[in-house]
Tab-separated table of C-alpha atoms in Angstrom:
chain	number	residue	atom	x	y	z
A	218	MET	CA	66.526	160.409	43.566
A	219	THR	CA	63.027	161.773	43.946
A	220	SER	CA	60.302	159.629	42.423
A	221	ASP	CA	58.140	161.309	39.791
A	222	VAL	CA	55.211	159.346	41.190
A	223	THR	CA	54.674	162.076	43.761
A	224	THR	CA	56.552	165.114	42.470
A	225	ASP	CA	56.063	165.650	38.785
A	226	ALA	CA	57.791	168.911	37.988
A	227	PRO	CA	55.117	171.420	37.044
A	228	SER	CA	55.376	172.568	33.460
A	229	ARG	CA	54.703	176.038	32.180
A	230	THR	CA	51.088	176.390	31.056
A	231	PRO	CA	51.211	175.543	27.339
A	232	ASP	CA	50.728	178.496	24.996
A	233	ARG	CA	48.986	176.310	22.420
A	234	PRO	CA	45.209	176.648	22.861
A	235	GLY	CA	44.746	173.259	21.198
A	236	TYR	CA	46.530	171.421	23.999
A	237	ARG	CA	44.598	173.367	26.624
A	238	PHE	CA	41.329	172.190	25.131
A	239	TYR	CA	42.645	168.636	24.762
A	240	VAL	CA	43.351	168.575	28.498
A	241	LEU	CA	39.846	169.858	29.159
A	242	ALA	CA	38.412	167.098	26.950
A	243	VAL	CA	40.333	164.416	28.878
A	244	LEU	CA	39.161	165.857	32.194
A	245	ILE	CA	35.575	165.853	30.916
A	246	LEU	CA	35.978	162.175	30.008
A	247	ILE	CA	37.285	161.395	33.496
A	248	TYR	CA	34.425	163.317	35.095
A	249	MET	CA	31.971	161.453	32.878
A	250	LEU	CA	33.349	158.157	34.178
A	251	ASN	CA	33.162	159.585	37.696
A	252	PHE	CA	29.440	160.215	37.370
A	253	LEU	CA	28.808	157.069	35.357
A	254	ASP	CA	30.142	154.934	38.199
A	255	ARG	CA	28.456	157.139	40.817
A	256	GLN	CA	24.985	157.294	39.267
A	257	ILE	CA	24.664	153.862	37.659
A	258	ILE	CA	23.116	152.642	40.888
A	259	GLY	CA	20.011	154.762	40.190
A	260	ILE	CA	18.968	152.844	37.071
A	261	LEU	CA	19.742	149.566	38.844
A	262	ALA	CA	17.378	150.336	41.745
A	263	ALA	CA	14.678	147.840	40.748
A	264	PRO	CA	16.930	144.782	40.215
A	265	LEU	CA	19.039	145.584	43.301
A	266	LYS	CA	15.990	146.013	45.533
A	267	ALA	CA	14.606	142.721	44.222
A	268	GLU	CA	17.944	140.898	44.652
A	269	PHE	CA	18.594	141.977	48.247
A	270	GLY	CA	15.030	142.691	49.431
A	271	MET	CA	15.742	146.343	50.249
A	272	SER	CA	13.238	149.004	51.293
A	273	ASP	CA	13.414	152.470	49.741
A	274	SER	CA	15.184	153.732	52.875
A	275	GLN	CA	17.849	151.013	52.649
A	276	PHE	CA	18.429	151.790	49.007
A	277	GLY	CA	18.736	155.448	49.985
A	278	LEU	CA	21.528	154.510	52.401
A	279	LEU	CA	23.258	152.484	49.702
A	280	GLY	CA	23.131	155.291	47.162
A	281	GLY	CA	23.812	158.075	49.657
A	282	ILE	CA	25.748	157.642	52.892
A	283	ALA	CA	27.753	154.612	51.706
A	284	PHE	CA	29.255	156.705	48.947
A	285	ALA	CA	29.131	160.247	50.323
A	286	SER	CA	30.653	159.544	53.748
A	287	VAL	CA	34.077	158.635	52.373
A	288	TYR	CA	33.824	160.611	49.137
A	289	SER	CA	33.283	163.881	50.980
A	290	THR	CA	35.748	163.425	53.832
A	291	LEU	CA	38.702	161.880	51.991
A	292	ALA	CA	38.492	164.592	49.335
A	293	ILE	CA	40.173	167.028	51.737
A	294	PRO	CA	43.421	165.131	52.457
A	295	LEU	CA	43.644	164.113	48.797
A	296	ALA	CA	43.127	167.716	47.689
A	297	TRP	CA	45.747	168.828	50.245
A	298	MET	CA	48.138	166.426	48.535
A	299	ALA	CA	47.093	167.770	45.124
A	300	ASP	CA	48.094	171.283	46.237
A	301	ARG	CA	51.595	169.943	46.932
A	302	PHE	CA	52.252	167.031	44.584
A	303	SER	CA	51.251	165.911	41.107
A	304	ARG	CA	47.554	166.455	40.491
A	305	VAL	CA	47.670	164.178	37.459
A	306	TRP	CA	49.111	161.256	39.423
A	307	ILE	CA	46.506	161.666	42.154
A	308	MET	CA	43.648	161.703	39.638
A	309	THR	CA	45.061	158.659	37.822
A	310	GLY	CA	45.214	156.625	41.035
A	311	ALA	CA	41.744	157.805	42.014
A	312	LEU	CA	40.277	156.726	38.670
A	313	ALA	CA	41.814	153.259	38.976
A	314	ILE	CA	40.482	152.807	42.531
A	315	TRP	CA	36.896	153.896	41.911
A	316	SER	CA	36.708	151.908	38.686
A	317	GLY	CA	38.014	148.793	40.404
A	318	PHE	CA	35.461	149.035	43.196
A	319	THR	CA	32.665	149.629	40.688
A	320	ALA	CA	33.597	146.339	39.059
A	321	LEU	CA	33.640	144.668	42.486
A	322	CYS	CA	30.062	145.876	43.083
A	323	GLY	CA	29.063	143.353	40.441
A	324	MET	CA	30.449	140.559	42.595
A	325	ALA	CA	28.687	141.529	45.852
A	326	GLY	CA	26.726	138.725	47.472
A	327	SER	CA	24.880	140.722	50.133
A	328	PHE	CA	23.665	144.194	51.008
A	329	GLY	CA	26.640	144.625	53.370
A	330	GLN	CA	29.178	143.693	50.697
A	331	LEU	CA	27.558	146.045	48.194
A	332	PHE	CA	27.561	148.809	50.835
A	333	LEU	CA	31.319	148.357	51.380
A	334	CYS	CA	32.023	148.324	47.636
A	335	ARG	CA	30.078	151.568	47.230
A	336	MET	CA	32.236	153.038	49.989
A	337	GLY	CA	35.253	151.945	47.950
A	338	VAL	CA	33.890	153.805	44.929
A	339	GLY	CA	33.651	156.891	47.137
A	340	VAL	CA	37.261	156.460	48.271
A	341	GLY	CA	38.480	156.648	44.687
A	342	GLU	CA	36.183	159.409	43.521
A	343	ALA	CA	37.321	161.575	46.446
A	344	GLY	CA	40.501	162.294	44.480
A	345	GLY	CA	38.888	162.908	41.119
A	346	VAL	CA	37.229	166.336	41.258
A	347	ALA	CA	39.058	168.951	43.358
A	348	PRO	CA	42.418	168.393	41.569
A	349	ALA	CA	40.604	168.737	38.241
A	350	TYR	CA	39.152	172.108	39.302
A	351	SER	CA	42.667	173.260	40.151
A	352	LEU	CA	44.081	172.024	36.828
A	353	ILE	CA	41.400	173.867	34.867
A	354	ALA	CA	42.078	177.072	36.809
A	355	ASP	CA	45.747	176.784	35.772
A	356	TYR	CA	45.001	176.069	32.107
A	357	PHE	CA	42.410	178.816	31.522
A	358	PRO	CA	42.553	182.575	32.251
A	359	PRO	CA	40.016	184.100	34.654
A	360	ARG	CA	37.839	185.507	31.869
A	361	GLN	CA	37.260	181.968	30.495
A	362	ARG	CA	37.257	180.081	33.761
A	363	ALA	CA	33.512	179.826	34.432
A	364	ARG	CA	32.908	178.525	30.904
A	365	ALA	CA	35.782	176.047	31.258
A	366	MET	CA	34.341	174.864	34.590
A	367	ALA	CA	30.943	174.589	32.934
A	368	ALA	CA	32.445	172.550	30.083
A	369	PHE	CA	34.128	170.275	32.630
A	370	ALA	CA	30.751	169.831	34.287
A	371	PHE	CA	29.489	168.373	30.990
A	372	GLY	CA	30.859	165.171	32.475
A	373	ILE	CA	27.851	165.113	34.813
A	374	PRO	CA	25.054	164.821	32.219
A	375	LEU	CA	27.276	162.721	29.967
A	376	GLY	CA	28.032	160.362	32.856
A	377	MET	CA	24.442	160.288	34.061
A	378	ALA	CA	23.162	159.587	30.553
A	379	ALA	CA	25.809	156.927	29.907
A	380	GLY	CA	25.244	155.297	33.288
A	381	THR	CA	21.494	155.266	32.780
A	382	LEU	CA	21.580	154.053	29.188
A	383	VAL	CA	24.495	151.612	29.274
A	384	GLY	CA	23.795	150.403	32.802
A	385	GLY	CA	20.093	149.929	32.157
A	386	LEU	CA	20.501	148.146	28.849
A	387	LEU	CA	23.253	145.877	30.160
A	388	ALA	CA	21.209	145.071	33.265
A	389	ALA	CA	18.073	144.360	31.234
A	390	THR	CA	19.977	142.075	28.842
A	391	TYR	CA	22.724	140.465	30.925
A	392	GLY	CA	21.913	141.338	34.539
A	393	TRP	CA	22.939	144.064	36.977
A	394	ARG	CA	26.240	142.370	37.848
A	395	THR	CA	27.457	142.645	34.261
A	396	ALA	CA	26.539	146.344	34.204
A	397	PHE	CA	28.770	147.098	37.192
A	398	ILE	CA	31.680	145.017	35.889
A	399	VAL	CA	31.673	146.495	32.376
A	400	VAL	CA	31.614	150.153	33.423
A	401	GLY	CA	34.284	149.502	36.050
A	402	LEU	CA	36.656	147.906	33.567
A	403	LEU	CA	36.124	150.824	31.196
A	404	GLY	CA	37.608	153.235	33.738
A	405	LEU	CA	40.646	151.012	34.274
A	406	LEU	CA	41.336	151.152	30.547
A	407	VAL	CA	41.139	154.969	30.458
A	408	ALA	CA	43.449	155.647	33.435
A	409	PRO	CA	46.721	155.390	31.421
A	410	LEU	CA	45.450	158.015	28.952
A	411	LEU	CA	45.262	160.599	31.725
A	412	ARG	CA	48.679	159.827	33.152
A	413	LEU	CA	50.556	159.715	29.840
A	414	THR	CA	49.062	162.687	27.986
A	415	VAL	CA	48.162	165.368	30.574
A	416	ARG	CA	50.864	167.563	32.131
A	417	ASP	CA	50.695	169.434	35.425
A	418	PRO	CA	50.876	173.191	34.633
A	419	ARG	CA	52.506	175.842	36.797
A	420	ARG	CA	50.176	176.744	39.675
A	421	GLY	CA	48.635	180.191	39.277
A	422	GLY	CA	50.333	180.667	35.918
A	423	MET	CA	47.157	181.981	34.279
A	424	ASP	CA	46.443	184.485	37.057
A	425	VAL	CA	49.287	186.836	36.125
A	426	VAL	CA	50.309	188.549	32.934
A	427	LYS	CA	53.976	189.430	33.203
A	428	THR	CA	56.498	186.695	32.566
A	429	GLN	CA	58.532	187.777	35.597
A	430	ALA	CA	55.479	187.341	37.801
A	431	VAL	CA	54.834	183.888	36.411
A	432	GLU	CA	58.314	182.816	37.409
A	433	ALA	CA	57.559	183.882	40.979
A	434	VAL	CA	54.401	181.783	41.345
A	435	PRO	CA	54.881	178.835	43.753
A	436	THR	CA	55.163	175.516	41.970
A	437	SER	CA	54.724	173.087	44.841
A	438	ALA	CA	53.783	173.602	48.466
A	439	PRO	CA	52.440	176.958	49.677
A	440	ALA	CA	54.753	179.172	51.704
A	441	PRO	CA	54.867	178.541	55.446
A	442	ALA	CA	51.900	180.089	57.248
A	443	PRO	CA	52.499	182.976	59.681
A	444	ALA	CA	51.938	182.269	63.351
A	445	GLY	CA	48.234	181.964	64.184
A	446	ALA	CA	47.131	181.909	60.542
A	447	ASP	CA	45.605	178.458	60.919
A	448	ARG	CA	43.842	179.074	64.257
A	449	ALA	CA	40.279	178.961	62.882
A	450	GLY	CA	40.977	175.697	61.051
A	451	GLN	CA	42.426	174.155	64.214
A	452	ILE	CA	39.345	175.089	66.234
A	453	ALA	CA	37.013	173.594	63.605
A	454	ALA	CA	39.097	170.409	63.535
A	455	GLN	CA	39.100	170.114	67.333
A	456	ILE	CA	35.319	170.511	67.466
A	457	MET	CA	34.817	167.671	64.975
A	458	LEU	CA	37.371	165.442	66.725
A	459	GLY	CA	35.656	166.034	70.052
A	460	LEU	CA	32.248	165.273	68.559
A	461	GLY	CA	33.582	162.093	66.967
A	462	ALA	CA	35.195	160.913	70.182
A	463	GLY	CA	31.966	161.523	72.081
A	464	LEU	CA	29.888	159.556	69.590
A	465	LEU	CA	32.361	156.660	69.657
A	466	VAL	CA	32.192	156.555	73.459
A	467	LEU	CA	28.383	156.532	73.318
A	468	ALA	CA	28.512	153.740	70.739
A	469	GLY	CA	30.799	151.685	72.948
A	470	VAL	CA	28.668	152.195	76.072
A	471	SER	CA	25.471	151.396	74.164
A	472	TRP	CA	26.968	148.186	72.753
A	473	LEU	CA	28.628	146.929	75.951
A	474	MET	CA	25.862	147.792	78.407
A	475	GLY	CA	22.835	147.444	76.152
A	476	THR	CA	21.565	150.929	77.003
A	477	SER	CA	19.011	152.887	74.962
A	478	LEU	CA	21.437	155.635	73.988
A	479	GLY	CA	20.958	154.774	70.337
A	480	ASN	CA	21.904	152.242	67.710
A	481	PRO	CA	25.610	151.514	68.367
A	482	LEU	CA	26.288	150.968	64.664
A	483	VAL	CA	24.787	154.352	63.766
A	484	LEU	CA	26.588	156.095	66.621
A	485	GLY	CA	29.862	154.397	65.735
A	486	PHE	CA	29.563	155.251	62.058
A	487	GLY	CA	28.749	158.867	62.906
A	488	GLY	CA	31.676	159.025	65.299
A	489	LEU	CA	34.137	157.677	62.758
A	490	LEU	CA	32.793	160.102	60.158
A	491	ALA	CA	33.260	163.054	62.531
A	492	VAL	CA	36.806	161.911	63.360
A	493	VAL	CA	37.713	161.647	59.671
A	494	ILE	CA	36.312	165.118	59.054
A	495	GLY	CA	38.285	166.415	62.038
A	496	VAL	CA	41.525	164.866	60.802
A	497	SER	CA	40.838	166.232	57.310
A	498	LEU	CA	40.238	169.727	58.688
A	499	MET	CA	43.441	169.492	60.712
A	500	ILE	CA	45.354	168.617	57.540
A	501	ALA	CA	43.652	171.457	55.648
A	502	ARG	CA	43.624	173.872	58.593
A	503	ARG	CA	45.467	176.650	56.760
A	504	THR	CA	43.012	176.772	53.872
A	505	ALA	CA	40.094	176.164	56.225
A	506	SER	CA	41.196	179.160	58.292
A	507	VAL	CA	40.925	181.325	55.181
A	508	VAL	CA	37.542	180.159	53.913
A	509	VAL	CA	35.636	179.728	57.189
A	510	LYS	CA	35.973	183.469	57.836
A	511	LYS	CA	34.326	184.339	54.522
A	512	PRO	CA	30.514	184.477	54.492
A	513	SER	CA	30.557	183.841	50.755
A	514	PHE	CA	32.067	180.395	51.248
A	515	TRP	CA	29.308	179.280	53.613
A	516	LEU	CA	26.551	180.774	51.499
A	517	LEU	CA	27.917	179.219	48.300
A	518	ALA	CA	28.560	175.830	49.897
A	519	LEU	CA	25.245	175.571	51.745
A	520	GLY	CA	23.329	176.957	48.762
A	521	ALA	CA	24.898	174.399	46.435
A	522	ALA	CA	24.309	171.658	49.019
A	523	SER	CA	20.615	172.552	49.333
A	524	SER	CA	20.196	172.330	45.586
A	525	SER	CA	22.165	169.077	45.502
A	526	VAL	CA	19.721	167.450	47.917
A	527	CYS	CA	17.272	167.668	45.030
A	528	GLY	CA	19.847	167.364	42.261
A	529	TYR	CA	21.415	164.107	43.431
A	530	GLY	CA	18.299	162.808	45.150
A	531	VAL	CA	15.882	163.320	42.277
A	532	ALA	CA	18.432	162.064	39.739
A	533	GLY	CA	18.897	158.887	41.764
A	534	TRP	CA	15.187	158.216	42.206
A	535	LEU	CA	13.625	159.364	38.923
A	536	PRO	CA	14.341	156.043	37.132
A	537	LEU	CA	12.337	154.172	39.769
A	538	PHE	CA	9.644	156.863	39.616
A	539	PHE	CA	9.319	156.369	35.852
A	540	MET	CA	8.937	152.639	36.334
A	541	ARG	CA	6.370	152.991	39.131
A	542	SER	CA	4.313	155.982	38.015
A	543	PHE	CA	4.855	156.091	34.223
A	544	ASP	CA	4.706	152.289	33.788
A	545	LEU	CA	8.002	152.076	31.878
A	546	THR	CA	10.169	148.964	31.698
A	547	LEU	CA	13.859	149.005	32.650
A	548	LYS	CA	14.923	149.307	28.988
A	549	GLN	CA	12.392	152.039	28.264
A	550	THR	CA	13.457	153.967	31.363
A	551	SER	CA	17.115	153.692	30.333
A	552	VAL	CA	16.527	155.351	26.977
A	553	TYR	CA	13.945	157.863	28.237
A	554	TYR	CA	15.887	159.194	31.214
A	555	ALA	CA	19.253	159.096	29.412
A	556	GLY	CA	17.816	161.492	26.831
A	557	ILE	CA	16.543	163.869	29.516
A	558	ALA	CA	19.850	163.836	31.429
A	559	LEU	CA	21.973	164.345	28.318
A	560	ILE	CA	20.052	167.087	26.512
A	561	GLY	CA	18.848	169.011	29.544
A	562	GLY	CA	22.128	168.699	31.412
A	563	LEU	CA	24.375	169.868	28.584
A	564	LEU	CA	22.210	172.898	27.831
A	565	GLY	CA	21.857	173.911	31.470
A	566	ILE	CA	25.531	173.644	32.383
A	567	TRP	CA	26.783	175.527	29.337
A	568	LEU	CA	24.204	178.307	29.627
A	569	GLY	CA	24.928	178.693	33.342
A	570	GLY	CA	28.658	179.188	32.794
A	571	THR	CA	28.276	181.393	29.721
A	572	ILE	CA	25.656	183.677	31.254
A	573	ALA	CA	27.596	184.045	34.497
A	574	ASP	CA	30.823	184.912	32.630
A	575	LYS	CA	28.988	187.636	30.707
A	576	LEU	CA	27.104	188.998	33.709
A	577	SER	CA	30.239	188.975	35.863
A	578	LYS	CA	31.459	192.023	33.917
A	579	LYS	CA	28.725	193.920	35.739
A	580	GLY	CA	29.619	192.471	39.138
A	581	LYS	CA	30.849	189.341	40.936
A	582	GLY	CA	27.378	188.790	42.374
A	583	ALA	CA	26.219	187.398	39.038
A	584	TYR	CA	28.031	184.119	39.727
A	585	PRO	CA	25.628	182.983	42.493
A	586	LEU	CA	22.640	185.043	41.319
A	587	THR	CA	22.361	183.156	38.016
A	588	PRO	CA	21.794	179.703	39.591
A	589	ALA	CA	19.542	181.226	42.292
A	590	ILE	CA	17.087	182.272	39.594
A	591	ALA	CA	17.442	178.882	37.916
A	592	PHE	CA	16.476	177.033	41.111
A	593	LEU	CA	13.329	179.098	41.588
A	594	ILE	CA	12.221	178.043	38.107
A	595	SER	CA	13.214	174.387	38.561
A	596	ALA	CA	10.829	173.447	41.373
A	597	PRO	CA	7.509	174.151	39.585
A	598	CYS	CA	8.871	172.644	36.353
A	599	PHE	CA	9.614	169.334	38.083
A	600	ILE	CA	6.099	169.226	39.522
A	601	LEU	CA	4.503	170.018	36.144
A	602	ALA	CA	6.600	167.355	34.366
A	603	MET	CA	5.582	164.705	36.887
A	604	ASN	CA	1.929	165.587	36.264
A	605	SER	CA	1.927	165.590	32.475
A	606	PRO	CA	-1.345	163.558	32.262
A	607	TRP	CA	-3.149	166.285	34.189
A	608	LEU	CA	-1.433	169.028	32.206
A	609	ILE	CA	-2.242	167.548	28.810
A	610	GLY	CA	-5.774	166.857	30.037
A	611	LEU	CA	-6.323	170.601	30.155
A	612	VAL	CA	-6.057	170.566	26.365
A	613	LEU	CA	-7.009	167.049	25.279
A	614	PRO	CA	-10.058	165.200	26.700
A	615	GLY	CA	-9.074	162.174	28.777
A	616	GLY	CA	-5.493	163.333	29.267
A	617	GLY	CA	-4.228	162.153	25.867
A	618	SER	CA	-2.453	158.910	25.069
A	619	HIS	CA	0.400	157.424	27.084
A	620	VAL	CA	2.857	158.406	24.337
A	621	GLN	CA	1.609	161.992	24.357
A	622	GLN	CA	1.937	162.158	28.131
A	623	LEU	CA	5.494	160.804	28.019
A	624	THR	CA	6.447	163.199	25.220
A	625	LEU	CA	5.153	166.242	27.070
A	626	ALA	CA	6.848	165.120	30.287
A	627	PHE	CA	10.136	164.607	28.416
A	628	PHE	CA	10.252	168.180	27.133
A	629	ILE	CA	9.220	169.706	30.447
A	630	PHE	CA	11.784	167.612	32.339
A	631	LEU	CA	14.499	169.113	30.124
A	632	LEU	CA	13.983	172.525	31.760
A	633	PRO	CA	14.555	171.640	35.438
A	634	THR	CA	17.236	169.080	34.530
A	635	GLY	CA	19.205	171.827	32.791
A	636	LEU	CA	18.470	174.551	35.336
A	637	ASN	CA	19.347	172.181	38.185
A	638	LEU	CA	22.913	171.945	36.859
A	639	ALA	CA	23.340	175.616	35.920
A	640	TRP	CA	25.165	176.323	39.196
A	641	LEU	CA	28.196	174.156	38.455
A	642	GLY	CA	30.135	176.537	36.222
A	643	PRO	CA	29.587	179.822	38.078
A	644	ILE	CA	29.719	178.501	41.655
A	645	THR	CA	32.827	176.348	41.235
A	646	ALA	CA	34.544	179.241	39.452
A	647	ALA	CA	33.609	181.592	42.308
A	648	VAL	CA	35.014	179.179	44.909
A	649	GLN	CA	38.354	179.220	43.067
A	650	HIS	CA	38.523	182.974	43.714
A	651	LEU	CA	38.007	182.800	47.465
A	652	VAL	CA	41.632	181.696	48.049
A	653	PRO	CA	45.096	182.156	46.487
A	654	ALA	CA	46.066	179.818	43.643
A	655	ALA	CA	48.133	177.457	45.818
A	656	MET	CA	45.073	176.647	47.975
A	657	ARG	CA	42.511	175.999	45.252
A	658	SER	CA	42.394	172.189	45.345
A	659	THR	CA	41.911	172.183	49.110
A	660	ALA	CA	39.320	174.985	49.016
A	661	SER	CA	37.411	173.035	46.381
A	662	ALA	CA	37.526	169.940	48.575
A	663	LEU	CA	36.177	171.874	51.571
A	664	PHE	CA	33.364	173.158	49.375
A	665	LEU	CA	32.694	169.643	48.074
A	666	LEU	CA	32.744	168.257	51.638
A	667	ILE	CA	29.699	170.352	52.505
A	668	ASN	CA	28.017	170.043	49.123
A	669	ASN	CA	28.358	166.289	48.784
A	670	LEU	CA	27.980	165.211	52.404
A	671	LEU	CA	24.653	167.032	52.540
A	672	GLY	CA	23.683	166.735	48.885
A	673	ILE	CA	24.427	163.080	48.179
A	674	ALA	CA	24.039	161.545	51.630
A	675	VAL	CA	20.975	163.515	52.682
A	676	GLY	CA	19.449	163.830	49.223
A	677	PHE	CA	19.572	160.191	48.222
A	678	TYR	CA	18.417	159.006	51.633
A	679	TYR	CA	15.758	161.697	52.143
A	680	PHE	CA	13.629	160.692	49.177
A	681	GLY	CA	13.811	156.993	50.047
A	682	TRP	CA	12.982	157.642	53.699
A	683	MET	CA	10.120	159.968	52.801
A	684	SER	CA	8.802	157.435	50.271
A	685	ASP	CA	8.663	154.719	52.951
A	686	LEU	CA	7.038	157.191	55.346
A	687	LEU	CA	4.312	158.069	52.846
A	688	ALA	CA	3.804	154.544	51.475
A	689	PRO	CA	0.960	153.577	53.870
A	690	ARG	CA	-1.103	156.462	52.508
A	691	PHE	CA	-0.014	156.726	48.859
A	692	GLY	CA	1.182	153.195	48.006
A	693	ASP	CA	3.216	153.039	44.788
A	694	GLU	CA	2.764	156.799	44.352
A	695	SER	CA	4.647	157.536	47.601
A	696	LEU	CA	7.822	158.312	45.667
A	697	ARG	CA	5.976	160.989	43.693
A	698	TRP	CA	4.901	162.726	46.894
A	699	ALA	CA	8.361	162.332	48.394
A	700	ILE	CA	9.807	164.235	45.429
A	701	TYR	CA	7.178	166.964	45.864
A	702	THR	CA	8.309	167.580	49.441
A	703	GLY	CA	11.935	167.915	48.349
A	704	MET	CA	11.285	170.899	46.103
A	705	GLY	CA	11.524	173.186	49.141
A	706	PHE	CA	15.290	172.676	49.095
A	707	TYR	CA	15.447	174.615	45.825
A	708	VAL	CA	13.818	177.629	47.489
A	709	LEU	CA	16.329	177.426	50.352
A	710	ALA	CA	19.200	177.208	47.843
A	711	ALA	CA	17.990	180.310	46.018
A	712	ILE	CA	17.794	182.316	49.265
A	713	LEU	CA	21.341	181.340	50.270
A	714	LEU	CA	22.803	182.150	46.861
A	715	VAL	CA	21.097	185.535	46.759
A	716	GLY	CA	22.891	186.187	50.043
A	717	ALA	CA	26.197	185.124	48.456
A	718	SER	CA	25.666	187.589	45.615
A	719	ARG	CA	25.830	190.387	48.211
A	720	THR	CA	29.050	189.253	49.905
A	721	LEU	CA	31.133	187.788	47.084
A	722	LYS	CA	32.726	191.035	45.925
A	723	ARG	CA	34.507	191.695	49.238
A	724	ASP	CA	35.600	188.036	49.610
A	725	TRP	CA	36.978	187.755	46.046
A	726	VAL	CA	40.690	187.020	45.469
A	727	ASP	CA	42.038	187.829	41.983
């Protein structure tokens, strides 16, 4: 007898709109917990740095590469499984794993232990997003898909706000260990809700109209690939495996012979990461062979990744910036930044998806063009918000009171916070249409591999590294100047997405 743990029979997509929106609400809740556990480390920067004596660069490694290395790479094999087995079961297991490791973060006794626990959080969260994208695509018709993806992305500002507010208040009152343990246990309590109330719909069931066509849609694994169809994916996998093997050899030689080839730990970590990516690409070689040939995929993925360097990086470092440059306490920062993340994020995500859905009637290029414009507006808004004393000084002598400066900064920060997230609905919806329905989870994971490995790992580390680099000249204001330098990534993102707007029509799959 086949176990339903791995092969839940797909059900027909429910005709009742109410159930469809219930499923979306549950997925939003799961995504909120995903970002709560992911981003809580940002508000805990000050107590963690004090506890373990970390520099900004070390904290950047903790918030970035520790999480992103496994989160990005393991997403591909887990998404490959989600294209063949029960997406709901995979997401349930993922939620339990990342929540458990979040709780374990509260028990870490050293930087190394905390680093490993953050890697564990990444292991779990690797299975939490791509299957959800695929589920949404099978619950909502194409004309509503960008808005549904945007609604799902509400989990980001909700999770960021909850992580900042709850994590900060718990840490300020009971300590940072309690904050980690409480939010981790919360996810373990929610996992059964997902498993018991959400059904796996028929794959591709919302992409066709006729009942006879629906019956013909594959319900489990994709059909066998024709000979040579996965050649491009195999080549990409072999390149990464070769790179990984080379780095591991260099690490071994450097460690055994004491040569100056590089830090053996860094080389070894890079080698293992490349090997995991290579194995993941080999598993996903059929889908990879489809997307790597499409310019739109690279432009969308690299454009989103460039924006995420700022999106994840700034989000992770703004709490510490507020404490250093705006003289806020941990409790004050929790409330202040939670409000910015919640209000700005919700407005930006919803408007991005809604506008793109409406503009898409005039052409597919609207999906990437909408966030490209948003990014060009975001960069100057961030700089203005960070300089609210100067800005208000143009109107009020002396730059106004501290409360007036904080109030002005709050409202200006809402704009780039919202615009920064406007890409989520339209870009993730566009990625779904680069491949057939049976490949969507894996295509999403390949997209997320690039977006998150560059966005989270590079973004979180970049601002910490740049802050340490600038500290001798700017002191406590080094983080401010580090954030200034990162705004160039928004310009790069806009350029790449404008390019995607010109190629998306010919790469689109209905």
